[in-house]
CSV table of C-alpha atoms and ligand atoms in Angstrom, one decimal:
chain,number,residue,atom,x,y,z
Y,1,MET,CA,0.0,0.0,0.0
Y,2,SER,CA,1.2,3.5,-0.7
Y,3,PRO,CA,1.5,6.0,2.1
Y,4,PRO,CA,-1.6,7.9,2.4
Y,5,GLU,CA,0.2,11.2,2.3
Y,6,GLN,CA,1.4,10.5,-1.2
Y,7,PRO,CA,-0.8,12.6,-3.6
Y,8,ARG,CA,-3.4,10.7,-5.5
Y,9,VAL,CA,-3.9,11.4,-9.1
Y,10,LEU,CA,-6.9,10.1,-11.1
Y,11,VAL,CA,-6.1,9.7,-14.9
Y,12,VAL,CA,-9.1,9.5,-17.1
Y,13,GLU,CA,-8.1,8.5,-20.5
Y,14,ASP,CA,-9.7,6.0,-23.0
Y,15,GLU,CA,-6.6,5.4,-25.1
Y,16,PRO,CA,-4.9,2.4,-23.2
Y,17,ALA,CA,-1.4,3.4,-24.4
Y,18,GLN,CA,-1.7,7.2,-23.4
Y,19,ARG,CA,-3.3,6.1,-20.2
Y,20,GLU,CA,-0.5,3.6,-19.2
Y,21,VAL,CA,2.5,5.9,-20.2
Y,22,LEU,CA,0.9,8.8,-18.1
Y,23,ALA,CA,0.3,6.4,-15.2
Y,24,TYR,CA,3.8,5.1,-15.4
Y,25,ASN,CA,5.4,8.5,-15.4
Y,26,LEU,CA,3.2,9.7,-12.5
Y,27,GLU,CA,4.1,6.8,-10.4
Y,28,ALA,CA,7.8,7.3,-11.2
Y,29,GLU,CA,7.2,10.9,-9.8
Y,30,GLY,CA,5.9,9.4,-6.5
Y,31,PHE,CA,2.2,9.9,-7.1
Y,32,HIS,CA,-0.4,7.3,-6.3
Y,33,VAL,CA,-2.4,6.8,-9.5
Y,34,ASP,CA,-5.9,5.6,-10.1
Y,35,LYS,CA,-6.9,4.9,-13.7
Y,36,ALA,CA,-10.2,5.2,-15.5
Y,37,GLU,CA,-11.2,4.5,-19.1
Y,38,ASN,CA,-14.4,6.3,-19.2
Y,39,GLY,CA,-16.5,8.9,-17.5
Y,40,GLU,CA,-18.7,6.5,-15.5
Y,41,GLU,CA,-15.6,4.8,-14.1
Y,42,ALA,CA,-14.1,8.1,-13.3
Y,43,LEU,CA,-17.2,9.3,-11.2
Y,44,LEU,CA,-17.1,6.1,-9.2
Y,45,LEU,CA,-13.3,6.4,-8.5
Y,46,VAL,CA,-13.7,10.0,-7.4
Y,47,GLU,CA,-16.3,8.9,-5.0
Y,48,GLU,CA,-14.2,6.0,-3.8
Y,49,ASN,CA,-10.7,7.4,-3.6
Y,50,ALA,CA,-11.1,11.1,-3.3
Y,51,PRO,CA,-8.2,12.1,-5.5
Y,52,ASP,CA,-6.1,15.3,-5.0
Y,53,VAL,CA,-5.9,15.9,-8.7
Y,54,ILE,CA,-7.8,14.7,-11.8
Y,55,VAL,CA,-6.3,14.6,-15.3
Y,56,LEU,CA,-9.2,14.3,-17.6
Y,57,ASP,CA,-9.5,13.6,-21.3
Y,58,TRP,CA,-11.9,15.6,-23.1
Y,59,MET,CA,-12.8,13.1,-25.8
Y,60,LEU,CA,-14.1,10.1,-23.9
Y,61,PRO,CA,-16.9,7.4,-25.2
Y,62,ASN,CA,-20.4,8.0,-24.0
Y,63,VAL,CA,-20.0,10.8,-21.4
Y,64,SER,CA,-17.4,13.4,-22.5
Y,65,GLY,CA,-14.7,14.9,-20.3
Y,66,ILE,CA,-16.3,18.3,-20.3
Y,67,GLU,CA,-19.5,16.7,-19.0
Y,68,ILE,CA,-17.7,14.9,-16.2
Y,69,CYS,CA,-15.9,18.2,-15.3
Y,70,ARG,CA,-19.2,19.9,-15.2
Y,71,ARG,CA,-20.8,17.3,-12.8
Y,72,LEU,CA,-17.8,17.4,-10.5
Y,73,LYS,CA,-17.7,21.1,-10.2
Y,74,MET,CA,-21.4,21.1,-9.4
Y,75,GLN,CA,-21.1,18.8,-6.4
Y,76,ALA,CA,-20.1,20.4,-3.1
Y,77,ASP,CA,-17.8,17.5,-2.1
Y,78,THR,CA,-15.8,17.3,-5.4
Y,79,ARG,CA,-15.8,21.0,-6.5
Y,80,GLY,CA,-12.6,21.7,-4.8
Y,81,VAL,CA,-10.6,18.9,-6.6
Y,82,PRO,CA,-8.4,20.4,-9.3
Y,83,ILE,CA,-9.2,19.2,-12.8
Y,84,ILE,CA,-6.7,19.4,-15.7
Y,85,MET,CA,-8.4,18.8,-19.0
Y,86,LEU,CA,-6.5,17.2,-21.8
Y,87,SER,CA,-7.5,17.9,-25.3
Y,88,ALA,CA,-6.3,17.4,-28.9
Y,89,ARG,CA,-8.2,20.4,-29.9
Y,90,SER,CA,-6.0,23.5,-29.6
Y,91,GLU,CA,-8.5,26.3,-30.7
Y,92,GLU,CA,-8.9,29.0,-28.4
Y,93,VAL,CA,-12.7,28.6,-28.2
Y,94,ASP,CA,-12.2,25.0,-26.9
Y,95,ARG,CA,-9.8,26.2,-24.4
Y,96,VAL,CA,-12.3,28.9,-23.1
Y,97,ARG,CA,-15.0,26.3,-23.1
Y,98,GLY,CA,-12.9,23.9,-21.1
Y,99,LEU,CA,-12.2,26.5,-18.5
Y,100,GLU,CA,-15.7,27.9,-18.4
Y,101,THR,CA,-16.9,24.4,-17.4
Y,102,GLY,CA,-14.7,24.8,-14.2
Y,103,ALA,CA,-11.6,22.9,-15.3
Y,104,ASP,CA,-8.6,24.5,-13.4
Y,105,ASP,CA,-6.1,24.0,-16.3
Y,106,TYR,CA,-6.2,23.0,-19.9
Y,107,VAL,CA,-3.3,21.1,-21.7
Y,108,VAL,CA,-3.2,20.4,-25.4
Y,109,LYS,CA,-2.3,17.1,-26.9
Y,110,PRO,CA,0.4,16.1,-27.7
Y,111,TYR,CA,1.8,17.3,-24.5
Y,112,SER,CA,5.2,16.9,-22.8
Y,113,VAL,CA,5.0,14.8,-19.6
Y,114,ALA,CA,7.3,17.2,-17.9
Y,115,GLU,CA,4.9,20.1,-18.6
Y,116,LEU,CA,2.0,18.1,-17.5
Y,117,MET,CA,3.8,17.2,-14.3
Y,118,ALA,CA,4.6,20.9,-13.7
Y,119,ARG,CA,0.9,21.8,-14.1
Y,120,ILE,CA,-0.2,19.0,-11.6
Y,121,ARG,CA,2.3,20.2,-9.1
Y,122,ALA,CA,1.0,23.8,-9.5
Y,123,GLN,CA,-2.4,22.5,-8.7
Y,124,LEU,CA,-1.1,20.5,-5.6
Y,125,ARG,CA,0.8,23.5,-4.3
Y,126,ARG,CA,-2.6,25.1,-3.9
Y,127,THR,CA,-4.5,22.2,-2.5
Y,128,ARG,CA,-2.0,19.9,-1.0
Y,129,PRO,CA,1.0,22.1,-0.4
Y,130,ALA,CA,2.9,19.7,2.0
Y,131,SER,CA,2.6,16.9,-0.7
Y,132,VAL,CA,5.0,18.9,-2.9
Y,133,GLY,CA,7.4,19.8,-0.2
Y,134,GLU,CA,6.0,23.3,0.7
Y,135,LYS,CA,6.5,24.7,4.2
Y,136,LEU,CA,3.3,25.2,6.0
Y,137,THR,CA,2.8,27.8,8.7
Y,138,PHE,CA,0.0,28.3,11.3
Y,139,GLY,CA,0.7,30.9,13.9
Y,140,ASP,CA,4.0,30.0,15.6
Y,141,ILE,CA,4.0,26.5,14.2
Y,142,VAL,CA,6.1,25.7,11.1
Y,143,LEU,CA,6.0,22.3,9.4
Y,144,ASP,CA,8.6,21.5,6.8
Y,145,ALA,CA,7.2,18.5,4.8
Y,146,GLU,CA,10.6,18.0,3.0
Y,147,THR,CA,12.7,17.5,6.3
Y,148,HIS,CA,9.7,16.1,8.3
Y,149,LYS,CA,10.5,18.6,11.1
Y,150,VAL,CA,8.0,20.9,13.0
Y,151,HIS,CA,9.0,23.9,15.0
Y,152,ARG,CA,6.9,25.9,17.4
Y,153,ASN,CA,8.2,29.3,18.4
Y,154,GLU,CA,11.4,28.2,16.8
Y,155,GLN,CA,11.8,25.2,19.1
Y,156,LEU,CA,12.0,21.8,17.4
Y,157,LEU,CA,9.1,19.6,18.4
Y,158,LYS,CA,9.3,15.8,18.9
Y,159,LEU,CA,6.5,14.2,17.0
Y,160,GLY,CA,5.6,10.5,16.0
Y,161,PRO,CA,5.0,9.8,12.2
Y,162,THR,CA,1.3,9.6,12.8
Y,163,GLU,CA,1.1,12.7,14.7
Y,164,PHE,CA,3.1,14.3,11.8
Y,165,ARG,CA,0.6,13.2,9.1
Y,166,LEU,CA,-2.2,14.5,11.3
Y,167,LEU,CA,-0.7,17.8,11.8
Y,168,THR,CA,0.0,18.0,8.0
Y,169,THR,CA,-3.6,17.3,7.4
Y,170,PHE,CA,-4.8,20.1,9.7
Y,171,MET,CA,-2.2,22.7,8.6
Y,172,GLU,CA,-3.1,22.2,4.9
Y,173,LYS,CA,-6.6,23.4,5.8
Y,174,PRO,CA,-6.7,25.4,8.9
Y,175,GLY,CA,-10.1,26.0,10.3
Y,176,ARG,CA,-11.6,23.0,8.3
Y,177,VAL,CA,-13.5,20.5,10.6
Y,178,TRP,CA,-12.4,17.0,9.9
Y,179,SER,CA,-14.5,14.0,11.0
Y,180,ARG,CA,-12.8,11.0,12.6
Y,181,GLU,CA,-13.6,9.0,9.6
Y,182,GLN,CA,-12.1,11.6,7.1
Y,183,LEU,CA,-8.9,11.7,9.3
Y,184,LEU,CA,-8.7,7.9,9.2
Y,185,ASP,CA,-8.9,8.1,5.4
Y,186,ARG,CA,-6.3,10.8,5.0
Y,187,VAL,CA,-3.9,9.8,7.7
Y,188,TRP,CA,-4.1,5.9,7.9
Y,189,GLY,CA,-5.4,5.2,4.4
Y,190,ARG,CA,-8.6,3.8,3.2
Y,191,ASP,CA,-7.3,0.3,2.8
Y,192,ILE,CA,-6.6,-0.2,6.5
Y,193,TYR,CA,-9.1,-0.9,9.3
Y,194,VAL,CA,-8.5,1.3,12.3
Y,195,ASP,CA,-11.0,2.1,15.1
Y,196,THR,CA,-12.2,5.6,15.3
Y,197,ARG,CA,-11.1,5.8,18.8
Y,198,THR,CA,-7.5,5.4,17.6
Y,199,VAL,CA,-8.0,8.9,16.0
Y,200,ASP,CA,-8.7,10.3,19.6
Y,201,VAL,CA,-5.6,8.7,21.0
Y,202,HIS,CA,-3.4,10.3,18.4
Y,203,ILE,CA,-5.1,13.6,18.6
Y,204,GLY,CA,-4.3,13.4,22.3
Y,205,ARG,CA,-0.6,12.7,21.6
Y,206,LEU,CA,-0.5,15.5,18.9
Y,207,ARG,CA,-1.9,18.0,21.5
Y,208,LYS,CA,0.7,17.1,24.0
Y,209,ALA,CA,3.6,17.2,21.3
Y,210,LEU,CA,2.4,20.7,20.2
Y,211,CYS,CA,2.5,22.0,23.8
Y,212,GLN,CA,5.8,20.3,24.7
Y,213,HIS,CA,7.6,23.7,25.1
Y,214,GLY,CA,4.5,25.5,26.3
Y,215,GLY,CA,2.0,27.5,24.3
Y,216,ASP,CA,-1.8,27.0,23.9
Y,217,ASP,CA,-3.4,23.9,22.5
Y,218,PRO,CA,-4.3,25.0,19.0
Y,219,LEU,CA,-6.6,22.0,18.2
Y,220,ARG,CA,-10.4,22.4,18.7
Y,221,THR,CA,-12.7,19.5,19.5
Y,222,VAL,CA,-16.0,20.2,17.7
Y,223,ARG,CA,-18.7,18.3,19.5
Y,224,GLY,CA,-20.3,15.7,17.3
Y,225,ALA,CA,-18.2,16.7,14.3
Y,226,GLY,CA,-14.6,16.1,14.8
Y,227,TYR,CA,-11.5,18.2,15.1
Y,228,ALA,CA,-10.2,21.4,13.6
Y,229,LEU,CA,-7.0,23.4,13.8
Y,230,GLY,CA,-7.6,27.1,15.1
D,301,LIG,CA1,-9.7,10.2,-25.7
């Protein structure tokens, strides 16, 4: 199983060769890749695996990429997932139409893999900054995803690997309330069975770790809902 903090990319492409080449390159770059060959499959995988980025071919059998994009951008729970449209049509009018449907970026085929990677990273920098090695800051807490170090008020904090992943999740979206189930999916991964009480145990450890050199507890328990940072 891949570590859950690895960014998840969903590749939707009906041409088997193009799909495999892209998946291969993404995996080599350290991404976890899900593959769909049509729109229906894509919608199912979005629901099941909550990807961090979707690379979506425009020309698909039955339901077009544009239609898939439109549907995902209409749903509250999938609206925030960046979509990069792939198209063989380079006309400006198509590009505009693609972006109007809500796509976050638009890449014309044939594309260079390096360019597509850069576009994917640009989207992740916005939505999953720690996954591309960006430093995260919340108040006096600084998390460096590259060195796996956390400082508070310039003092190094001792943190277990699970607490580190929890804190990363919170710091990527300060203020957002995470349910225990959502934290389980994000931090432990969907393929593992862990009791939701385990989340509470690690939240307790994280709280302790964050206050090991003093300072207020920045984590908030939201009754009946879960936990939030700030
Ligand atoms: Ca196609």
